[in-house]
Amino acid sequence: MYKILNDLRTNEPSFVKRLSDNAFIPFDKANVDYLEYLEWLAEGNTPEEAD
Amino acid sequence: MALSKILPASRDQSVDAANLILNGEMKIAQRGTSATGLTTGGYRTVDRHYIQITSAGTWTLTQSTDAPTGEGFSKSLKFECTTANASLGASSAIRIQNKIEGQNLQSLAYGTSSAKSITVSFWVKSSKTGTYVFDLQNTDNSRISCGTYTISSANTWEKKTITLAGDTSQGFDDDNNGSLTVSWWLAGGSNFTTGTQATVWEAQDNTNRAVALTVNLADTIGNTFYITGICLNVGDQAPANYPHRSYGEELALCQRYYQIVEGGYFGSSVAGVSNAGKIYFISEMRASATVTWTTALRNYGGSWTVGAPIGFYMTTDQTKYAHPYKIASVSTQDAEFWDRYTLSAEL
């Protein structure tokens, strides 16, 4: 499970938080954790909305 | 004096001794020296060696001090089976994998008529004799090439050397993403064993990858497998002397992919307002890093919530630093939060 986090300055989504270990994952397609998140999305899952 | 006379003795001059494998001596274990109860994969214990465990028993991994005597190695990666699986499923697999960036593979000249051979050498010790499989996977172009080696004496350190011809057909992307995955197979289900063993570069067909593997290391509790002294070099022979790196050199190379750092905020706090700190990375990482809070070190003044920050201010490039922020519940001129984090930009 994941949760979207917004940048406080821009209020735009800037990170996704992996809830199993509270890892903050940047939106970078060279980051394998982000690629795993994209695969999770492609499987039809939905992250929690940003606060 | 000729230049060749003053080269370090450890550098074999007849082959390219540069080792494309990081942490081949298993010296660096930033995540810890032991991990137990493992039924799934990941980076465990020693740096840079990804462990795949899929429906193949339960394992303890250790950075072991058991190493071949007199060869200059002091550590090894040890597998020990704690729950067996003697009847592997189709997708079962145990592999040790080392993933290499494409930009570090350009000297191989793959995808050209000048493609160079790769030689991999390593020391192994296993409680199970038999034929094992080692494979190379070009993940940019879905191609594989495999070699085999035999462990003939149980529980005895043996050195293995395998040379695989270069691939004139397809090259590697010249970037910071993973392009070559090097794998040592310790178990494989029928999804990997029912084809014809690949021995030269070919289009990836997983059924051709572990056909020659006669061992299921997961078949009995107490089975063990050790590996160290891995060298993967360009050319058709291994260097005569292992290209050792110092602990500091090896750690710095591994920190491109994983680091443990400390950082936070020091200054005035204003109640109800977010206060952003800074984490400086030890060195530039391969890609924008995943940041995970692990330990509270200091919390002073602002009555910060102990634990992970609320979030991070986005930076366009999180390869060198990151900005965690927390919201103070008390205003003071002297406040601090300081925490420990892990950073991951693994392949």
mmCIF file of C-alpha atoms in Angstrom:
data_model
loop_
_atom_site.group_PDB
_atom_site.id
_atom_site.type_symbol
_atom_site.label_atom_id
_atom_site.label_comp_id
_atom_site.label_asym_id
_atom_site.label_seq_id
_atom_site.Cartn_x
_atom_site.Cartn_y
_atom_site.Cartn_z
ATOM 1 C CA MET A 1 0.000 0.000 0.000
ATOM 2 C CA TYR A 2 1.103 3.520 -0.776
ATOM 3 C CA LYS A 3 0.091 7.081 -0.001
ATOM 4 C CA ILE A 4 0.655 10.141 -2.160
ATOM 5 C CA LEU A 5 2.450 13.066 -0.492
ATOM 6 C CA ASN A 6 2.311 16.629 -1.728
ATOM 7 C CA ASP A 7 5.132 19.130 -1.652
ATOM 8 C CA LEU A 8 4.195 21.722 0.960
ATOM 9 C CA ARG A 9 5.375 24.582 -1.211
ATOM 10 C CA THR A 10 3.712 23.613 -4.452
ATOM 11 C CA ASN A 11 0.944 21.384 -3.111
ATOM 12 C CA GLU A 12 1.709 19.077 -6.021
ATOM 13 C CA PRO A 13 2.338 15.334 -5.603
ATOM 14 C CA SER A 14 6.061 14.924 -5.069
ATOM 15 C CA PHE A 15 6.565 11.611 -3.260
ATOM 16 C CA VAL A 16 4.811 8.366 -2.642
ATOM 17 C CA LYS A 17 5.059 6.833 0.803
ATOM 18 C CA ARG A 18 5.313 3.049 1.047
ATOM 19 C CA LEU A 19 3.211 2.319 4.116
ATOM 20 C CA SER A 20 4.848 -1.005 5.000
ATOM 21 C CA ASP A 21 8.085 0.691 6.024
ATOM 22 C CA ASN A 22 7.330 4.432 5.733
ATOM 23 C CA ALA A 23 9.810 4.795 2.881
ATOM 24 C CA PHE A 24 9.579 8.061 0.953
ATOM 25 C CA ILE A 25 9.903 7.266 -2.736
ATOM 26 C CA PRO A 26 10.647 10.035 -5.249
ATOM 27 C CA PHE A 27 9.026 10.196 -8.660
ATOM 28 C CA ASP A 28 12.103 9.054 -10.571
ATOM 29 C CA LYS A 29 11.875 6.308 -13.176
ATOM 30 C CA ALA A 30 15.460 5.347 -12.408
ATOM 31 C CA ASN A 31 14.380 4.493 -8.850
ATOM 32 C CA VAL A 32 13.389 0.816 -8.673
ATOM 33 C CA ASP A 33 11.036 1.445 -5.741
ATOM 34 C CA TYR A 34 9.153 3.927 -7.919
ATOM 35 C CA LEU A 35 9.039 1.388 -10.754
ATOM 36 C CA GLU A 36 7.544 -1.155 -8.329
ATOM 37 C CA TYR A 37 4.938 1.447 -7.392
ATOM 38 C CA LEU A 38 4.091 1.978 -11.064
ATOM 39 C CA GLU A 39 3.678 -1.791 -11.498
ATOM 40 C CA TRP A 40 1.401 -1.823 -8.450
ATOM 41 C CA LEU A 41 -0.681 0.938 -10.029
ATOM 42 C CA ALA A 42 -0.791 -0.947 -13.329
ATOM 43 C CA GLU A 43 -2.298 -3.915 -11.495
ATOM 44 C CA GLY A 44 -5.314 -1.719 -10.766
ATOM 45 C CA ASN A 45 -4.433 -0.611 -7.257
ATOM 46 C CA THR A 46 -5.055 2.892 -5.940
ATOM 47 C CA PRO A 47 -2.877 4.792 -3.446
ATOM 48 C CA GLU A 48 -4.266 6.739 -0.527
ATOM 49 C CA GLU A 49 -4.854 10.383 -1.341
ATOM 50 C CA ALA A 50 -2.573 13.089 -0.010
ATOM 51 C CA ASP A 51 -3.736 14.850 3.169
ATOM 52 C CA MET B 1 62.262 1.957 -15.448
ATOM 53 C CA ALA B 2 59.534 0.613 -17.679
ATOM 54 C CA LEU B 3 56.033 1.476 -16.538
ATOM 55 C CA SER B 4 55.152 -2.186 -16.320
ATOM 56 C CA LYS B 5 57.749 -2.649 -13.598
ATOM 57 C CA ILE B 6 56.076 -0.216 -11.211
ATOM 58 C CA LEU B 7 52.482 -1.336 -11.565
ATOM 59 C CA PRO B 8 51.077 -2.799 -8.357
ATOM 60 C CA ALA B 9 51.765 -6.485 -8.043
ATOM 61 C CA SER B 10 48.050 -7.128 -7.651
ATOM 62 C CA ARG B 11 47.393 -5.924 -11.194
ATOM 63 C CA ASP B 12 47.760 -8.663 -13.726
ATOM 64 C CA GLN B 13 49.108 -7.043 -16.855
ATOM 65 C CA SER B 14 47.966 -9.585 -19.421
ATOM 66 C CA VAL B 15 44.230 -9.163 -18.851
ATOM 67 C CA ASP B 16 41.877 -6.324 -17.950
ATOM 68 C CA ALA B 17 41.707 -6.878 -14.216
ATOM 69 C CA ALA B 18 39.084 -4.222 -13.490
ATOM 70 C CA ASN B 19 36.364 -5.968 -11.522
ATOM 71 C CA LEU B 20 32.863 -5.051 -12.705
ATOM 72 C CA ILE B 21 31.383 -6.640 -9.573
ATOM 73 C CA LEU B 22 31.095 -4.477 -6.472
ATOM 74 C CA ASN B 23 31.653 -6.028 -3.057
ATOM 75 C CA GLY B 24 32.855 -9.297 -4.560
ATOM 76 C CA GLU B 25 34.775 -9.988 -1.360
ATOM 77 C CA MET B 26 31.594 -9.532 0.744
ATOM 78 C CA LYS B 27 33.360 -6.981 2.949
ATOM 79 C CA ILE B 28 30.539 -4.453 3.111
ATOM 80 C CA ALA B 29 27.312 -5.224 4.971
ATOM 81 C CA GLN B 30 25.616 -1.901 5.719
ATOM 82 C CA ARG B 31 22.241 -3.568 6.329
ATOM 83 C CA GLY B 32 23.662 -5.934 8.939
ATOM 84 C CA THR B 33 25.632 -9.148 9.079
ATOM 85 C CA SER B 34 22.749 -11.580 9.437
ATOM 86 C CA ALA B 35 19.143 -11.935 8.311
ATOM 87 C CA THR B 36 16.918 -14.817 9.402
ATOM 88 C CA GLY B 37 13.582 -16.302 8.427
ATOM 89 C CA LEU B 38 13.848 -15.193 4.818
ATOM 90 C CA THR B 39 11.221 -16.500 2.415
ATOM 91 C CA THR B 40 11.351 -13.627 -0.050
ATOM 92 C CA GLY B 41 14.065 -11.727 -1.832
ATOM 93 C CA GLY B 42 15.746 -8.388 -1.503
ATOM 94 C CA TYR B 43 19.041 -6.853 -0.585
ATOM 95 C CA ARG B 44 20.015 -8.637 2.641
ATOM 96 C CA THR B 45 23.249 -8.437 4.628
ATOM 97 C CA VAL B 46 26.130 -7.864 2.180
ATOM 98 C CA ASP B 47 25.827 -4.886 -0.150
ATOM 99 C CA ARG B 48 25.136 -5.076 -3.879
ATOM 100 C CA HIS B 49 24.114 -8.742 -3.934
ATOM 101 C CA TYR B 50 20.380 -9.064 -4.487
ATOM 102 C CA ILE B 51 18.923 -12.304 -3.196
ATOM 103 C CA GLN B 52 15.959 -13.825 -4.976
ATOM 104 C CA ILE B 53 14.004 -16.385 -2.965
ATOM 105 C CA THR B 54 10.706 -17.457 -4.507
ATOM 106 C CA SER B 55 8.734 -20.329 -2.966
ATOM 107 C CA ALA B 56 11.917 -22.167 -2.056
ATOM 108 C CA GLY B 57 12.157 -22.693 1.686
ATOM 109 C CA THR B 58 13.283 -20.422 4.488
ATOM 110 C CA TRP B 59 16.806 -19.089 4.794
ATOM 111 C CA THR B 60 19.329 -17.461 7.034
ATOM 112 C CA LEU B 61 21.832 -15.235 5.258
ATOM 113 C CA THR B 62 25.063 -14.278 6.938
ATOM 114 C CA GLN B 63 28.163 -12.267 6.226
ATOM 115 C CA SER B 64 30.364 -15.176 7.266
ATOM 116 C CA THR B 65 33.990 -15.147 8.344
ATOM 117 C CA ASP B 66 34.438 -18.515 6.631
ATOM 118 C CA ALA B 67 36.618 -17.893 3.569
ATOM 119 C CA PRO B 68 39.167 -19.839 1.524
ATOM 120 C CA THR B 69 42.438 -19.998 3.412
ATOM 121 C CA GLY B 70 45.423 -18.188 1.983
ATOM 122 C CA GLU B 71 43.548 -16.443 -0.828
ATOM 123 C CA GLY B 72 43.276 -13.019 0.764
ATOM 124 C CA PHE B 73 39.564 -13.136 1.558
ATOM 125 C CA SER B 74 38.149 -12.742 5.053
ATOM 126 C CA LYS B 75 34.400 -12.780 4.438
ATOM 127 C CA SER B 76 31.840 -14.703 2.432
ATOM 128 C CA LEU B 77 28.093 -14.699 1.872
ATOM 129 C CA LYS B 78 26.524 -17.745 3.495
ATOM 130 C CA PHE B 79 23.123 -19.310 2.779
ATOM 131 C CA GLU B 80 21.678 -21.776 5.292
ATOM 132 C CA CYS B 81 18.358 -23.514 4.789
ATOM 133 C CA THR B 82 16.138 -23.484 7.887
ATOM 134 C CA THR B 83 12.921 -24.771 6.318
ATOM 135 C CA ALA B 84 13.197 -27.109 3.355
ATOM 136 C CA ASN B 85 11.237 -27.305 0.139
ATOM 137 C CA ALA B 86 12.089 -30.584 -1.562
ATOM 138 C CA SER B 87 9.326 -30.255 -4.161
ATOM 139 C CA LEU B 88 9.844 -26.973 -5.938
ATOM 140 C CA GLY B 89 6.947 -25.287 -7.686
ATOM 141 C CA ALA B 90 7.191 -24.163 -11.279
ATOM 142 C CA SER B 91 8.194 -20.620 -10.353
ATOM 143 C CA SER B 92 10.445 -21.525 -7.431
ATOM 144 C CA ALA B 93 13.916 -20.055 -7.567
ATOM 145 C CA ILE B 94 16.901 -19.092 -5.460
ATOM 146 C CA ARG B 95 19.440 -16.824 -7.073
ATOM 147 C CA ILE B 96 22.231 -14.507 -6.037
ATOM 148 C CA GLN B 97 22.167 -11.536 -8.369
ATOM 149 C CA ASN B 98 24.497 -8.641 -9.021
ATOM 150 C CA LYS B 99 23.101 -5.849 -11.185
ATOM 151 C CA ILE B 100 25.389 -3.526 -13.150
ATOM 152 C CA GLU B 101 24.727 -0.112 -14.678
ATOM 153 C CA GLY B 102 24.845 0.106 -18.456
ATOM 154 C CA GLN B 103 27.309 2.984 -18.435
ATOM 155 C CA ASN B 104 29.813 0.738 -16.675
ATOM 156 C CA LEU B 105 29.562 -1.923 -19.389
ATOM 157 C CA GLN B 106 30.460 0.054 -22.495
ATOM 158 C CA SER B 107 34.016 -1.333 -22.532
ATOM 159 C CA LEU B 108 32.511 -4.707 -23.460
ATOM 160 C CA ALA B 109 31.582 -3.288 -26.890
ATOM 161 C CA TYR B 110 28.471 -5.470 -26.979
ATOM 162 C CA GLY B 111 26.324 -5.056 -30.052
ATOM 163 C CA THR B 112 29.409 -4.675 -32.261
ATOM 164 C CA SER B 113 31.665 -7.087 -34.072
ATOM 165 C CA SER B 114 34.287 -6.303 -31.410
ATOM 166 C CA ALA B 115 32.190 -7.587 -28.502
ATOM 167 C CA LYS B 116 34.516 -8.856 -25.785
ATOM 168 C CA SER B 117 34.302 -11.960 -23.683
ATOM 169 C CA ILE B 118 33.435 -11.848 -19.992
ATOM 170 C CA THR B 119 35.226 -14.008 -17.465
ATOM 171 C CA VAL B 120 33.750 -14.567 -14.037
ATOM 172 C CA SER B 121 35.748 -16.211 -11.280
ATOM 173 C CA PHE B 122 34.656 -16.934 -7.716
ATOM 174 C CA TRP B 123 35.132 -19.219 -4.736
ATOM 175 C CA VAL B 124 32.275 -21.433 -3.573
ATOM 176 C CA LYS B 125 31.660 -23.991 -0.859
ATOM 177 C CA SER B 126 28.452 -25.979 -0.658
ATOM 178 C CA SER B 127 27.058 -28.876 1.290
ATOM 179 C CA LYS B 128 25.539 -30.142 -1.961
ATOM 180 C CA THR B 129 27.649 -31.385 -4.837
ATOM 181 C CA GLY B 130 26.403 -31.226 -8.397
ATOM 182 C CA THR B 131 26.161 -28.962 -11.409
ATOM 183 C CA TYR B 132 25.264 -25.335 -10.843
ATOM 184 C CA VAL B 133 24.333 -22.636 -13.361
ATOM 185 C CA PHE B 134 25.589 -19.092 -13.670
ATOM 186 C CA ASP B 135 23.923 -16.702 -16.082
ATOM 187 C CA LEU B 136 24.194 -13.262 -17.636
ATOM 188 C CA GLN B 137 21.050 -11.359 -18.540
ATOM 189 C CA ASN B 138 21.014 -8.280 -20.752
ATOM 190 C CA THR B 139 17.971 -6.608 -19.254
ATOM 191 C CA ASP B 140 17.973 -3.828 -21.867
ATOM 192 C CA ASN B 141 17.352 -6.283 -24.682
ATOM 193 C CA SER B 142 16.039 -9.457 -22.979
ATOM 194 C CA ARG B 143 18.947 -11.709 -23.853
ATOM 195 C CA ILE B 144 20.740 -14.364 -21.816
ATOM 196 C CA SER B 145 23.914 -16.398 -21.851
ATOM 197 C CA CYS B 146 24.717 -19.087 -19.312
ATOM 198 C CA GLY B 147 27.589 -21.182 -18.022
ATOM 199 C CA THR B 148 27.852 -24.119 -15.671
ATOM 200 C CA TYR B 149 30.245 -25.243 -12.965
ATOM 201 C CA THR B 150 30.503 -28.344 -10.846
ATOM 202 C CA ILE B 151 30.972 -28.573 -7.116
ATOM 203 C CA SER B 152 32.677 -31.916 -6.715
ATOM 204 C CA SER B 153 33.543 -31.980 -3.016
ATOM 205 C CA ALA B 154 31.010 -31.107 -0.350
ATOM 206 C CA ASN B 155 31.905 -28.457 2.204
ATOM 207 C CA THR B 156 35.185 -27.610 0.491
ATOM 208 C CA TRP B 157 36.225 -24.257 -0.936
ATOM 209 C CA GLU B 158 36.698 -24.497 -4.703
ATOM 210 C CA LYS B 159 37.578 -21.789 -7.216
ATOM 211 C CA LYS B 160 35.499 -21.635 -10.393
ATOM 212 C CA THR B 161 36.215 -19.718 -13.583
ATOM 213 C CA ILE B 162 33.760 -19.341 -16.455
ATOM 214 C CA THR B 163 34.279 -17.418 -19.696
ATOM 215 C CA LEU B 164 31.323 -16.421 -21.849
ATOM 216 C CA ALA B 165 31.708 -14.976 -25.336
ATOM 217 C CA GLY B 166 30.559 -11.441 -26.040
ATOM 218 C CA ASP B 167 27.265 -10.595 -27.695
ATOM 219 C CA THR B 168 27.750 -9.071 -31.141
ATOM 220 C CA SER B 169 24.000 -8.697 -31.575
ATOM 221 C CA GLN B 170 22.838 -6.330 -28.824
ATOM 222 C CA GLY B 171 24.557 -3.794 -26.613
ATOM 223 C CA PHE B 172 23.818 -2.068 -23.325
ATOM 224 C CA ASP B 173 22.184 1.327 -22.863
ATOM 225 C CA ASP B 174 24.755 3.932 -21.866
ATOM 226 C CA ASP B 175 22.954 5.205 -18.774
ATOM 227 C CA ASN B 176 22.593 4.770 -15.024
ATOM 228 C CA ASN B 177 19.972 2.044 -15.161
ATOM 229 C CA GLY B 178 20.613 -1.664 -14.691
ATOM 230 C CA SER B 179 21.656 -3.375 -17.926
ATOM 231 C CA LEU B 180 23.377 -6.590 -16.922
ATOM 232 C CA THR B 181 22.222 -8.959 -14.210
ATOM 233 C CA VAL B 182 24.668 -11.642 -13.148
ATOM 234 C CA SER B 183 23.012 -14.617 -11.427
ATOM 235 C CA TRP B 184 24.121 -17.710 -9.555
ATOM 236 C CA TRP B 185 21.294 -20.260 -9.495
ATOM 237 C CA LEU B 186 20.878 -22.336 -6.335
ATOM 238 C CA ALA B 187 17.425 -23.714 -7.117
ATOM 239 C CA GLY B 188 15.017 -23.452 -10.013
ATOM 240 C CA GLY B 189 11.526 -24.765 -10.764
ATOM 241 C CA SER B 190 10.248 -26.018 -14.086
ATOM 242 C CA ASN B 191 9.703 -22.506 -15.420
ATOM 243 C CA PHE B 192 13.490 -22.357 -15.719
ATOM 244 C CA THR B 193 14.490 -25.937 -16.476
ATOM 245 C CA THR B 194 12.325 -27.414 -19.209
ATOM 246 C CA GLY B 195 13.978 -25.905 -22.279
ATOM 247 C CA THR B 196 17.438 -26.274 -23.765
ATOM 248 C CA GLN B 197 20.252 -24.868 -21.683
ATOM 249 C CA ALA B 198 21.434 -21.557 -23.126
ATOM 250 C CA THR B 199 25.204 -21.552 -23.574
ATOM 251 C CA VAL B 200 25.683 -18.577 -25.882
ATOM 252 C CA TRP B 201 23.805 -15.279 -26.129
ATOM 253 C CA GLU B 202 20.226 -15.807 -27.253
ATOM 254 C CA ALA B 203 16.819 -14.187 -26.911
ATOM 255 C CA GLN B 204 15.656 -14.641 -23.342
ATOM 256 C CA ASP B 205 13.600 -17.773 -22.835
ATOM 257 C CA ASN B 206 13.395 -18.461 -19.122
ATOM 258 C CA THR B 207 12.938 -22.194 -19.669
ATOM 259 C CA ASN B 208 16.503 -22.264 -21.050
ATOM 260 C CA ARG B 209 18.154 -20.674 -18.033
ATOM 261 C CA ALA B 210 18.715 -23.429 -15.456
ATOM 262 C CA VAL B 211 18.280 -26.666 -17.388
ATOM 263 C CA ALA B 212 21.710 -27.949 -16.336
ATOM 264 C CA LEU B 213 21.128 -27.233 -12.650
ATOM 265 C CA THR B 214 21.124 -30.571 -10.823
ATOM 266 C CA VAL B 215 20.884 -29.116 -7.329
ATOM 267 C CA ASN B 216 17.984 -27.931 -5.241
ATOM 268 C CA LEU B 217 19.738 -26.251 -2.359
ATOM 269 C CA ALA B 218 16.400 -25.985 -0.566
ATOM 270 C CA ASP B 219 15.784 -29.726 -0.396
ATOM 271 C CA THR B 220 17.108 -30.326 3.130
ATOM 272 C CA ILE B 221 17.293 -28.286 6.320
ATOM 273 C CA GLY B 222 20.891 -27.380 7.055
ATOM 274 C CA ASN B 223 22.055 -27.116 3.456
ATOM 275 C CA THR B 224 24.665 -24.409 3.112
ATOM 276 C CA PHE B 225 26.256 -22.437 0.287
ATOM 277 C CA TYR B 226 29.093 -19.920 0.582
ATOM 278 C CA ILE B 227 30.466 -17.584 -2.074
ATOM 279 C CA THR B 228 33.209 -14.951 -2.121
ATOM 280 C CA GLY B 229 36.040 -13.592 -4.222
ATOM 281 C CA ILE B 230 33.801 -12.794 -7.178
ATOM 282 C CA CYS B 231 35.550 -11.124 -10.081
ATOM 283 C CA LEU B 232 33.882 -10.326 -13.377
ATOM 284 C CA ASN B 233 36.342 -8.900 -15.847
ATOM 285 C CA VAL B 234 36.561 -8.156 -19.533
ATOM 286 C CA GLY B 235 38.521 -10.764 -21.471
ATOM 287 C CA ASP B 236 38.837 -14.506 -21.791
ATOM 288 C CA GLN B 237 40.750 -15.192 -18.616
ATOM 289 C CA ALA B 238 40.592 -14.190 -14.967
ATOM 290 C CA PRO B 239 43.348 -12.005 -13.537
ATOM 291 C CA ALA B 240 46.131 -14.023 -11.922
ATOM 292 C CA ASN B 241 45.730 -12.025 -8.740
ATOM 293 C CA TYR B 242 42.377 -10.942 -7.383
ATOM 294 C CA PRO B 243 41.950 -7.152 -7.773
ATOM 295 C CA HIS B 244 41.376 -6.430 -4.093
ATOM 296 C CA ARG B 245 39.970 -3.076 -3.049
ATOM 297 C CA SER B 246 40.431 -1.477 0.355
ATOM 298 C CA TYR B 247 37.461 -1.434 2.720
ATOM 299 C CA GLY B 248 37.110 2.321 2.165
ATOM 300 C CA GLU B 249 37.165 2.005 -1.608
ATOM 301 C CA GLU B 250 34.574 -0.745 -1.575
ATOM 302 C CA LEU B 251 32.294 1.082 0.870
ATOM 303 C CA ALA B 252 32.407 4.247 -1.232
ATOM 304 C CA LEU B 253 31.469 2.301 -4.352
ATOM 305 C CA CYS B 254 28.564 0.624 -2.568
ATOM 306 C CA GLN B 255 27.297 3.966 -1.238
ATOM 307 C CA ARG B 256 26.319 4.951 -4.754
ATOM 308 C CA TYR B 257 23.454 2.484 -4.207
ATOM 309 C CA TYR B 258 22.809 2.448 -0.452
ATOM 310 C CA GLN B 259 23.818 4.686 2.437
ATOM 311 C CA ILE B 260 23.073 5.238 6.115
ATOM 312 C CA VAL B 261 23.068 8.950 6.911
ATOM 313 C CA GLU B 262 22.089 11.396 9.641
ATOM 314 C CA GLY B 263 20.479 14.781 9.320
ATOM 315 C CA GLY B 264 17.767 17.101 10.545
ATOM 316 C CA TYR B 265 17.086 20.622 11.681
ATOM 317 C CA PHE B 266 18.671 23.072 14.114
ATOM 318 C CA GLY B 267 17.320 26.563 14.733
ATOM 319 C CA SER B 268 14.212 28.337 15.945
ATOM 320 C CA SER B 269 10.926 26.512 15.938
ATOM 321 C CA VAL B 270 7.505 28.058 15.555
ATOM 322 C CA ALA B 271 4.568 26.090 16.892
ATOM 323 C CA GLY B 272 2.305 24.760 14.205
ATOM 324 C CA VAL B 273 4.709 25.574 11.411
ATOM 325 C CA SER B 274 6.682 23.094 9.388
ATOM 326 C CA ASN B 275 10.418 23.245 9.914
ATOM 327 C CA ALA B 276 12.557 21.773 7.138
ATOM 328 C CA GLY B 277 15.912 20.217 7.819
ATOM 329 C CA LYS B 278 18.522 18.810 5.550
ATOM 330 C CA ILE B 279 20.223 15.490 5.010
ATOM 331 C CA TYR B 280 23.476 15.675 3.092
ATOM 332 C CA PHE B 281 24.279 12.412 1.393
ATOM 333 C CA ILE B 282 27.755 10.956 1.848
ATOM 334 C CA SER B 283 28.238 10.848 -1.910
ATOM 335 C CA GLU B 284 26.115 11.265 -5.008
ATOM 336 C CA MET B 285 23.751 8.365 -5.506
ATOM 337 C CA ARG B 286 22.894 6.553 -8.707
ATOM 338 C CA ALA B 287 19.360 7.970 -8.861
ATOM 339 C CA SER B 288 16.995 9.962 -6.667
ATOM 340 C CA ALA B 289 16.986 7.947 -3.485
ATOM 341 C CA THR B 290 14.230 6.317 -1.501
ATOM 342 C CA VAL B 291 14.553 7.729 2.019
ATOM 343 C CA THR B 292 13.533 5.699 5.062
ATOM 344 C CA TRP B 293 13.640 6.985 8.616
ATOM 345 C CA THR B 294 15.176 4.489 11.070
ATOM 346 C CA THR B 295 16.272 6.104 14.352
ATOM 347 C CA ALA B 296 15.608 9.204 16.431
ATOM 348 C CA LEU B 297 18.923 10.659 17.593
ATOM 349 C CA ARG B 298 18.003 14.046 19.118
ATOM 350 C CA ASN B 299 14.706 15.826 19.706
ATOM 351 C CA TYR B 300 15.007 19.130 21.538
ATOM 352 C CA GLY B 301 13.057 22.286 22.090
ATOM 353 C CA GLY B 302 10.314 22.255 19.534
ATOM 354 C CA SER B 303 8.547 19.182 20.962
ATOM 355 C CA TRP B 304 8.735 17.425 17.658
ATOM 356 C CA THR B 305 6.948 14.181 17.075
ATOM 357 C CA VAL B 306 9.531 11.484 17.559
ATOM 358 C CA GLY B 307 9.800 9.327 14.462
ATOM 359 C CA ALA B 308 9.617 9.737 10.746
ATOM 360 C CA PRO B 309 9.236 13.243 9.369
ATOM 361 C CA ILE B 310 5.858 14.302 8.053
ATOM 362 C CA GLY B 311 7.321 14.520 4.612
ATOM 363 C CA PHE B 312 10.096 15.791 2.433
ATOM 364 C CA TYR B 313 10.241 18.949 0.445
ATOM 365 C CA MET B 314 10.663 17.919 -3.132
ATOM 366 C CA THR B 315 13.966 18.590 -4.741
ATOM 367 C CA THR B 316 14.342 18.213 -8.452
ATOM 368 C CA ASP B 317 17.231 15.869 -7.838
ATOM 369 C CA GLN B 318 17.406 13.781 -4.680
ATOM 370 C CA THR B 319 20.773 12.212 -5.416
ATOM 371 C CA LYS B 320 22.806 14.465 -3.113
ATOM 372 C CA TYR B 321 20.488 15.698 -0.358
ATOM 373 C CA ALA B 322 16.931 15.652 0.956
ATOM 374 C CA HIS B 323 14.759 17.950 3.081
ATOM 375 C CA PRO B 324 12.763 16.257 5.837
ATOM 376 C CA TYR B 325 10.293 18.427 7.669
ATOM 377 C CA LYS B 326 8.439 18.216 10.957
ATOM 378 C CA ILE B 327 5.903 20.517 12.620
ATOM 379 C CA ALA B 328 6.827 21.922 16.029
ATOM 380 C CA SER B 329 4.304 21.980 18.835
ATOM 381 C CA VAL B 330 6.314 24.530 20.847
ATOM 382 C CA SER B 331 7.964 27.780 19.767
ATOM 383 C CA THR B 332 11.520 28.253 20.950
ATOM 384 C CA GLN B 333 14.713 29.842 19.775
ATOM 385 C CA ASP B 334 16.684 26.682 20.385
ATOM 386 C CA ALA B 335 15.253 23.563 18.818
ATOM 387 C CA GLU B 336 16.576 20.543 17.036
ATOM 388 C CA PHE B 337 15.500 17.279 15.472
ATOM 389 C CA TRP B 338 18.147 14.903 14.229
ATOM 390 C CA ASP B 339 17.476 11.452 12.842
ATOM 391 C CA ARG B 340 19.102 8.554 11.041
ATOM 392 C CA TYR B 341 17.915 7.435 7.615
ATOM 393 C CA THR B 342 18.712 4.850 5.015
ATOM 394 C CA LEU B 343 18.978 5.882 1.396
ATOM 395 C CA SER B 344 18.420 3.431 -1.396
ATOM 396 C CA ALA B 345 19.118 3.865 -5.090
ATOM 397 C CA GLU B 346 19.653 0.179 -5.765
ATOM 398 C CA LEU B 347 19.260 -1.373 -9.157
#
